[in-house]
Tab-separated table of C-alpha atoms in Angstrom:
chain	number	residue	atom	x	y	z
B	23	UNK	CA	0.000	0.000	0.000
B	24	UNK	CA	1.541	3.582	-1.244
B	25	UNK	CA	2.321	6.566	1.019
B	26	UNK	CA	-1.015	8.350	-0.510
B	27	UNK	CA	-3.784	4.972	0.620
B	28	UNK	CA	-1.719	4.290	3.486
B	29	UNK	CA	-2.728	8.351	4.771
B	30	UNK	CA	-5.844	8.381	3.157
B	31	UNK	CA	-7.440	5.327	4.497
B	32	UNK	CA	-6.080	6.673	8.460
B	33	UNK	CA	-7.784	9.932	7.611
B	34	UNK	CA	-10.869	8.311	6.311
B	35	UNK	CA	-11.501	5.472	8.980
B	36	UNK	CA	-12.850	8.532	11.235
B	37	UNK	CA	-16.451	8.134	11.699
B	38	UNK	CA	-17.416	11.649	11.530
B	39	UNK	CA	-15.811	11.483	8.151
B	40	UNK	CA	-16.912	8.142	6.767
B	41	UNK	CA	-20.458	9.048	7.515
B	42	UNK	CA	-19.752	12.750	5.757
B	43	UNK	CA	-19.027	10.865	2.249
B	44	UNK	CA	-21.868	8.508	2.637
B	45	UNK	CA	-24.205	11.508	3.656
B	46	UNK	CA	-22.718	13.093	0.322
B	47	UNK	CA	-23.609	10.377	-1.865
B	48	UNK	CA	-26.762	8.540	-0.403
B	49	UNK	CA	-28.384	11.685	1.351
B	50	UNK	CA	-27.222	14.830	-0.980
B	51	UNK	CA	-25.680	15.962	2.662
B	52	UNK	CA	-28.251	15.215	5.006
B	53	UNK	CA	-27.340	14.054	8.217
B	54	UNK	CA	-28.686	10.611	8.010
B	55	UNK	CA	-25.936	8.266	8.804
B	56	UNK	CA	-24.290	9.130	12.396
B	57	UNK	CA	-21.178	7.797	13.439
B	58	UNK	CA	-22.520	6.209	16.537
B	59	UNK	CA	-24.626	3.772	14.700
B	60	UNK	CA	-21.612	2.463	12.371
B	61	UNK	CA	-19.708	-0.571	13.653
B	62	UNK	CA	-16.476	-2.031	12.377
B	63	UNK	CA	-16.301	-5.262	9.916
B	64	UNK	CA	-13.570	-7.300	8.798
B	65	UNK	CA	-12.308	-5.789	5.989
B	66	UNK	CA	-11.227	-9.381	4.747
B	67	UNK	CA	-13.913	-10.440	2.039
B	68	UNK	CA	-13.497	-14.203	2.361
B	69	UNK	CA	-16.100	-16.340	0.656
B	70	UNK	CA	-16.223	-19.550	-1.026
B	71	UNK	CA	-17.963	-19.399	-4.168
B	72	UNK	CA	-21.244	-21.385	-5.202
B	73	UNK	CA	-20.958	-25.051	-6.621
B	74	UNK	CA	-17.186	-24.975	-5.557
B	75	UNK	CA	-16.547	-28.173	-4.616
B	76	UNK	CA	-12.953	-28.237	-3.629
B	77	UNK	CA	-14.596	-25.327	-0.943
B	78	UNK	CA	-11.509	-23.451	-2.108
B	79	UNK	CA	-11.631	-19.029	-0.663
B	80	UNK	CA	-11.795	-16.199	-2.717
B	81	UNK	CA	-10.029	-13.755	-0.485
B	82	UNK	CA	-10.186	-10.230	-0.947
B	83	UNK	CA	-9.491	-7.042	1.303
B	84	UNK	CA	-11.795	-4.136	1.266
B	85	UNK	CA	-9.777	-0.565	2.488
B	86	UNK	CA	-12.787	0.095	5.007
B	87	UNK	CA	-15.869	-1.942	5.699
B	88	UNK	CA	-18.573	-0.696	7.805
B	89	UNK	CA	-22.080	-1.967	9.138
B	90	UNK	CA	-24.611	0.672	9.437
B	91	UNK	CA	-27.388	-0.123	11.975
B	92	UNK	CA	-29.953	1.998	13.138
B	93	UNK	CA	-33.638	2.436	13.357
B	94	UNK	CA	-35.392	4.578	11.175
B	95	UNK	CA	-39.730	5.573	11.266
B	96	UNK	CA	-39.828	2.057	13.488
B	97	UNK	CA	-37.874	0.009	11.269
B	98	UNK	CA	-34.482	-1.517	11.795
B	99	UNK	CA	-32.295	-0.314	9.091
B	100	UNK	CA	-28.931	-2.218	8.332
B	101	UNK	CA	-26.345	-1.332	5.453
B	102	UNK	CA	-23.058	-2.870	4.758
B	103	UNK	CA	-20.860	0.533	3.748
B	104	UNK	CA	-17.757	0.117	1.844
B	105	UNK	CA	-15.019	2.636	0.831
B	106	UNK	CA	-12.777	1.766	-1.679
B	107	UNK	CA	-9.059	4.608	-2.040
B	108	UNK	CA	-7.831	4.690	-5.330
B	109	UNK	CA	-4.589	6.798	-5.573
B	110	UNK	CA	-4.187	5.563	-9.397
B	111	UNK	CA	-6.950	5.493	-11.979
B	112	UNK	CA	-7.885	1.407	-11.897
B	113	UNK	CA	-9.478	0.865	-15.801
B	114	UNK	CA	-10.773	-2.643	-14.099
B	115	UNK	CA	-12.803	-0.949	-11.234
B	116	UNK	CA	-15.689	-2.088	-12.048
B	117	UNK	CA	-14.910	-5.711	-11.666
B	118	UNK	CA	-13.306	-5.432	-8.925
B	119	UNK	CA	-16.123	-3.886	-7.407
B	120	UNK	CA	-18.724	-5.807	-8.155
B	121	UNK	CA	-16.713	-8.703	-7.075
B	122	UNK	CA	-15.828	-7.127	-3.039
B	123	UNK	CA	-19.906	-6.690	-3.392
B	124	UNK	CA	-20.576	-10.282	-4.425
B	125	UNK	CA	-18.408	-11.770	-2.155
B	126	UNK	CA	-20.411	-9.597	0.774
B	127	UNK	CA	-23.127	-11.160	-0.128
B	128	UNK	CA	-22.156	-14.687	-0.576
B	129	UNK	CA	-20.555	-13.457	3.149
B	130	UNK	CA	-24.102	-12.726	4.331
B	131	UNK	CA	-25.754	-16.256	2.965
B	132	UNK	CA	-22.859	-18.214	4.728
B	133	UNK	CA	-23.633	-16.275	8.130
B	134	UNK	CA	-27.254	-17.539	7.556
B	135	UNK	CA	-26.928	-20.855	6.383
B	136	UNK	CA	-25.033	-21.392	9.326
B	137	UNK	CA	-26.984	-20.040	11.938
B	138	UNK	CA	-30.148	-22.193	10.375
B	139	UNK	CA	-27.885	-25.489	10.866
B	140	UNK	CA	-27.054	-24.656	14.813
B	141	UNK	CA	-30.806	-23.250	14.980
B	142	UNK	CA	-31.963	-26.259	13.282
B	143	UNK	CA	-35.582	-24.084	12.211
B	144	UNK	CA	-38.524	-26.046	10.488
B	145	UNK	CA	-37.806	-25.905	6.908
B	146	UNK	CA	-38.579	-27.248	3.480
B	147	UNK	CA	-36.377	-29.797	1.491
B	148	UNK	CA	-35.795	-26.479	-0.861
B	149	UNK	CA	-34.608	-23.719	1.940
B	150	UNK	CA	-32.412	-26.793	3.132
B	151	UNK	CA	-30.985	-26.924	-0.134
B	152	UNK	CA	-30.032	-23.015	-0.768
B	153	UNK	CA	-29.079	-22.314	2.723
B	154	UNK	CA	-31.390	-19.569	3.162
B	155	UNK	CA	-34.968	-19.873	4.333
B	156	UNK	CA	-37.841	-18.362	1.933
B	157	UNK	CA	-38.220	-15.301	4.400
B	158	UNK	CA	-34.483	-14.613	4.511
B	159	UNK	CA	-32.929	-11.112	3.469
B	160	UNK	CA	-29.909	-9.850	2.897
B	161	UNK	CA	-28.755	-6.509	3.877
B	162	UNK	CA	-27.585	-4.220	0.909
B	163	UNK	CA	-23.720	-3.730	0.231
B	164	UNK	CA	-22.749	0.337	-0.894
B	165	UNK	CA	-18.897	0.319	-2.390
B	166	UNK	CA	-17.993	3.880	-2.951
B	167	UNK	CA	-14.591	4.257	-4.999
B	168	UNK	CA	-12.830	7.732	-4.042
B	169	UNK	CA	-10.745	8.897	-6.591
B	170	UNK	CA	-7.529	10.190	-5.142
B	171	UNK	CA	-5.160	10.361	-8.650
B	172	UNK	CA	-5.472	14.068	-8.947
B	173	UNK	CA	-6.301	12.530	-12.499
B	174	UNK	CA	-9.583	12.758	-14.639
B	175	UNK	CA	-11.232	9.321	-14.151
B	176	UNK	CA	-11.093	8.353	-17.784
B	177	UNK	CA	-11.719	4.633	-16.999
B	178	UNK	CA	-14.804	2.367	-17.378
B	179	UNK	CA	-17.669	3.246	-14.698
B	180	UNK	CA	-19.111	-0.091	-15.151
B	181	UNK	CA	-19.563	-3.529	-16.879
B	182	UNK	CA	-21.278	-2.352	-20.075
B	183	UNK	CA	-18.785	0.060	-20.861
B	184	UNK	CA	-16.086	-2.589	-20.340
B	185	UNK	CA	-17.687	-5.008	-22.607
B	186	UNK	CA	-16.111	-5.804	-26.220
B	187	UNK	CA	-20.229	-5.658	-27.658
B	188	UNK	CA	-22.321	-2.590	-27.909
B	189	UNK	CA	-25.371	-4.278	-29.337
B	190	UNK	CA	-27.843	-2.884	-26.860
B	191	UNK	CA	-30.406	-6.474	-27.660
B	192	UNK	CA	-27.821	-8.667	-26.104
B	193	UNK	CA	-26.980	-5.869	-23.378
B	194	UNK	CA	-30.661	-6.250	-22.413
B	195	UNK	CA	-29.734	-9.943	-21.294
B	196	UNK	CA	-26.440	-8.821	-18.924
B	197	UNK	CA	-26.763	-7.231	-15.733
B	198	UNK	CA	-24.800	-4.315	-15.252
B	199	UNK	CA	-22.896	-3.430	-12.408
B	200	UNK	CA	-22.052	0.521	-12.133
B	201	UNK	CA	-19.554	2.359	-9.751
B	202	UNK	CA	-20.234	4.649	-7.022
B	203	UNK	CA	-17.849	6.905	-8.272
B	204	UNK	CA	-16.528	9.957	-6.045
B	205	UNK	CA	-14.573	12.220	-7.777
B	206	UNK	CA	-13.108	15.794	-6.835
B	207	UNK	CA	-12.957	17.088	-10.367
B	208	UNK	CA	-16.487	15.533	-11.154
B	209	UNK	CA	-18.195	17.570	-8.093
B	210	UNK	CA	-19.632	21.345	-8.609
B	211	UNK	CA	-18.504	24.295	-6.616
B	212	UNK	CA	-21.704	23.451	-4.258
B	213	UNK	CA	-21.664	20.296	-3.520
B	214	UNK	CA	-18.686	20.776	-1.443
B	215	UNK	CA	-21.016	23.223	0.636
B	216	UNK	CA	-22.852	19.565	1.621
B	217	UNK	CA	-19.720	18.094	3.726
B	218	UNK	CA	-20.028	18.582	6.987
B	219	UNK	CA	-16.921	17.948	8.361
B	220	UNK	CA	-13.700	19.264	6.468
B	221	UNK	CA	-13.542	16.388	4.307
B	222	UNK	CA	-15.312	19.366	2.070
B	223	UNK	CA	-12.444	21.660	2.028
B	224	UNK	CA	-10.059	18.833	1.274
B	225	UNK	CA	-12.420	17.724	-1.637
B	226	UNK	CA	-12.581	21.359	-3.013
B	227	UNK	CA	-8.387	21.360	-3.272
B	228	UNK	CA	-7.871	17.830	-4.756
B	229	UNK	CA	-10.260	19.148	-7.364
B	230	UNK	CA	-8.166	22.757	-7.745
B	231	UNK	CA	-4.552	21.598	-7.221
B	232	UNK	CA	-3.849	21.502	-10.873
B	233	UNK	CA	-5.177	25.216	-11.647
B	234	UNK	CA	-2.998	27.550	-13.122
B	235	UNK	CA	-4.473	30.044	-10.845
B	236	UNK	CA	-5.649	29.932	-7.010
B	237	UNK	CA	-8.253	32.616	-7.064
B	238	UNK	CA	-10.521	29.972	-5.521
B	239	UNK	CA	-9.116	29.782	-2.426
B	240	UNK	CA	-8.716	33.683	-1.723
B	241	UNK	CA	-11.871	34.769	1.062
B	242	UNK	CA	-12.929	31.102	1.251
B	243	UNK	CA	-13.980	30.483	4.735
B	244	UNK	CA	-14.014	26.946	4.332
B	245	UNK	CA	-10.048	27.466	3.502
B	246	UNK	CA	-9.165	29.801	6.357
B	247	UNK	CA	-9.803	27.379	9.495
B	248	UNK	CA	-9.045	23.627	8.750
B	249	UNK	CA	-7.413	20.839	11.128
B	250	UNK	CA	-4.163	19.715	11.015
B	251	UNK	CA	-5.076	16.429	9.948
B	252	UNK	CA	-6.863	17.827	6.622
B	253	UNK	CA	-4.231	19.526	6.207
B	254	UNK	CA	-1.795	16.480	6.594
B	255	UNK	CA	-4.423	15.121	4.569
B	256	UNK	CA	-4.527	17.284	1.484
B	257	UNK	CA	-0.177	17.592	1.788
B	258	UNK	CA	0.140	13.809	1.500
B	259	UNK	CA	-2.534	13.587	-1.697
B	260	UNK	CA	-1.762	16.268	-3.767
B	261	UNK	CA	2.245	16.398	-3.028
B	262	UNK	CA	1.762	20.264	-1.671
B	263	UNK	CA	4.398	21.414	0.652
B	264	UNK	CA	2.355	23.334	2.635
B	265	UNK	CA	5.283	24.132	5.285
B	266	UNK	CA	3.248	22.829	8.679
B	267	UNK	CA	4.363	23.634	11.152
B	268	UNK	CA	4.919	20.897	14.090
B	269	UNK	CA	2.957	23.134	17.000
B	270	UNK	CA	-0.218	24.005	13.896
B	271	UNK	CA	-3.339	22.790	15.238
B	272	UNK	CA	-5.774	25.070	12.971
B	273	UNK	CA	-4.712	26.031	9.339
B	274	UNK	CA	-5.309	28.723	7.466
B	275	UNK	CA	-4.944	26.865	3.427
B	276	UNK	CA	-4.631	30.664	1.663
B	277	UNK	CA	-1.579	31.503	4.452
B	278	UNK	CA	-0.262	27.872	3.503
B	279	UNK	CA	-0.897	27.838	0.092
B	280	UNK	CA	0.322	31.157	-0.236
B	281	UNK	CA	4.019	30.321	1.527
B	282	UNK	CA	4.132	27.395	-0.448
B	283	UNK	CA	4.213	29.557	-3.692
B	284	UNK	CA	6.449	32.172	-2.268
B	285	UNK	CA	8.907	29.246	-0.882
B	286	UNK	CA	9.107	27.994	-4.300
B	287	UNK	CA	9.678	30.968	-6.583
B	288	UNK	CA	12.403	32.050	-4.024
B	289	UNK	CA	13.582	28.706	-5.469
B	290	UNK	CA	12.730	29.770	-8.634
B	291	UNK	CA	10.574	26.991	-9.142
B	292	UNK	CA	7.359	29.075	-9.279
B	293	UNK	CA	3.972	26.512	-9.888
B	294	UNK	CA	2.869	26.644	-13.326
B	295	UNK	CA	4.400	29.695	-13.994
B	296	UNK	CA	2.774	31.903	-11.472
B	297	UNK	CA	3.051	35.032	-12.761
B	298	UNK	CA	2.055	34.320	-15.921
B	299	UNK	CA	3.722	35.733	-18.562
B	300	UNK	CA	2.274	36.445	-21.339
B	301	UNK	CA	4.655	34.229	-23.977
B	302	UNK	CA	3.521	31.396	-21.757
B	303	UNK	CA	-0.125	31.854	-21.910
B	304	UNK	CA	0.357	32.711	-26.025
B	305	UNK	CA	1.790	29.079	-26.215
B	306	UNK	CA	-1.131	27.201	-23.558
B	307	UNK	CA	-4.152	29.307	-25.895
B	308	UNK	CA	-1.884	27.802	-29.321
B	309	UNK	CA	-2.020	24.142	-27.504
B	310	UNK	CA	-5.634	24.302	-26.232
B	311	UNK	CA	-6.503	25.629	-30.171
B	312	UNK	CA	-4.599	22.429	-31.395
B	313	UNK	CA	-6.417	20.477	-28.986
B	314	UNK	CA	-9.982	21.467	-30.053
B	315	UNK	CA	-8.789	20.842	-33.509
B	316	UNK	CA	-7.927	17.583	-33.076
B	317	UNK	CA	-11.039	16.565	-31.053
B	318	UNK	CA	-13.286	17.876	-34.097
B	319	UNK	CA	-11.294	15.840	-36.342
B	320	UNK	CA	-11.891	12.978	-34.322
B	321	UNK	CA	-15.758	13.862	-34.415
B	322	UNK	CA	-15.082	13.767	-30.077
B	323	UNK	CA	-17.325	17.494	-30.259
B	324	UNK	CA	-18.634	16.112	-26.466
B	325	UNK	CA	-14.854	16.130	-25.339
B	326	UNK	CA	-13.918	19.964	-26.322
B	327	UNK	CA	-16.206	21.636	-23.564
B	328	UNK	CA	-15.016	19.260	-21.012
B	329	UNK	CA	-11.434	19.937	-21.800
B	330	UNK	CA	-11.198	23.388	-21.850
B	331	UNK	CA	-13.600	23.572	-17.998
B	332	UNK	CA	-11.222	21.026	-16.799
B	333	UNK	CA	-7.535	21.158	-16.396
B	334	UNK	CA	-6.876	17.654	-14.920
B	335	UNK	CA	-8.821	15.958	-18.071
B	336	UNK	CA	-6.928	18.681	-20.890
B	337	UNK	CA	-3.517	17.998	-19.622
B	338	UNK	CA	-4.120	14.331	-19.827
B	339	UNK	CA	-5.679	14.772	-23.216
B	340	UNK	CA	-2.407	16.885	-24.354
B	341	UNK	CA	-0.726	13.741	-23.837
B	342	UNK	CA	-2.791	11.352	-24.964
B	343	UNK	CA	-2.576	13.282	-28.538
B	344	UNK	CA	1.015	14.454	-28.032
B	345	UNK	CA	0.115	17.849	-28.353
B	346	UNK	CA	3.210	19.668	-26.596
């Protein structure tokens, strides 16, 4: 596990925070899921798949697993929660997914099955035979892959797209499996207004730390008073040296950010050209032009506005095309 998963999954395991990105996604913000209803699982996803007779494991591990249970209008409400770190953009997510989910499940029928055999329950020759009784449930399994890469997530977001055939008849007849997919540079300016713990301001940076300029962060009050482990947070992720210092308990990010720049052009190793001269921003307007010629070429029209909104996705596109 890298320097970047090995600090982001620390960071992450905190309740207050776990609950914040499953608020996010499930909830648009509300605060649904509290942290004193979660309670830790293995994150070892060890199953032994049906009809295998040599009973040999399919072993997995999940980066954090969670069970969710709480009651909710009189009715017991129970969710498996999963987070899944990526530091690196994984093109077979969607697999690998589905398969942590599956293997949850299978998880949840073993549990049963065996609990019916100490039990011993009235049952017919049928629920004997599957393991679960008619009236058995399962509880549902949420994997939500955070995209850490400070890249554009240009991989498949699920099954279908991975699939060799597009004919949409025989796509009817295979289940799809699609990713919960948490992105930085996917989220608008708003939706970081719906964290509420600082997990919002670290969100809002990942998906800024490649602009050319940082007019963002000036007189943002969700910048000006962050924790030290955000901040130890966002310096690990996004390779910032924000110059902490050992005794700084509350940070301001526009102070940091702003002694980060000064530190380096003292170095003269300015970010991106800071001051922006104007022979530099002739050449990025002649490479973005080249870029949007390219992409109509290519007939990729839904690409161009994408690219020039989005500085993480043109960069990679510059060198996808070799556009220098």
């Amino acid at each position: 596990m890298g320097k970047i998963d090995t600090e982001a999954k620390a960071y992450l395991s905190n309740k207050e925070r776990f609950c914040d990105i499953f608020n996010f996604w499930i909830y648009d913000g509300k605060n649904v899921i509290k942290p004193e209803y979660l309670n830790e699982l293995d994150t070892t996803a060890l199953a032994i798949p049906y009809g295998n007779k040599a009973r040999k494991h399919v072993q997995k591990y999940r980066d954090i697993l969670r069970l969710y249970a709480a009651q909710h209008d009189d009715q017991a409400i129970y969710l498996i929660l999963g987070l899944e770190i990526e530091s690196k953009v994984n093109y077979a997510m969607a697999v690998r997914a589905m398969l942590y989910d599956a293997l949850s499940y299978t998880e949840q029928v073993e549990l049963i099955t065996e609990q019916r055999r100490k039990d011993k329950p009235k049952q017919t020759y049928h629920e004997f035979l599957s393991g679960l009784g008619k009236g058995d449930r399962l509880k549902p399994v949420i994997t939500i892959v955070l995209n850490l890469s400070g890249k554009y997530w240009d991989g498949c977001q699920s099954i279908h797209d991975l699939l060799a055939v597009k004919d949409k008849q025989i796509l009817r007849f295979v289940p799809d499996y699609k990713l919960n997919l948490l992105s930085p540079d996917l989220l608008d300016e708003q939706d970081f207004d719906k964290f509420r713990t600082s997990l919002g301001a670290a969100m809002q940076f990942l998906k800024h730390q490649h602009d050319d300029n940082m007019d963002w962060i000036q007189n943002n009050k969700r910048m000006q008073a962050i924790d030290r482990n955000t901040a130890d947070f966002i310096q690990t992720t996004t390779g910032t040296d924000l110059h902490l210092k050992n005794d700084d308990e509350v940070i301001n990010m526009c102070r940091a950010w702003e002694n980060s720049i000064k530190e380096a052009e003292s170095r003269g190793e300015a970010r991106g050209e800071a001051r922006g001269e104007a022979r530099g921003e002739a050449r990025g307007e002649d490479r973005l032009s080249r870029l949007i010629a390219h992409l109509l070429a290519l007939g990729k029209t839904d690409e161009i506005l994408s690219a020039t909104k989005n500085a993480v996705l043109r960069n990679q596109l510059y060198e996808k095309y070799s556009i220098t």
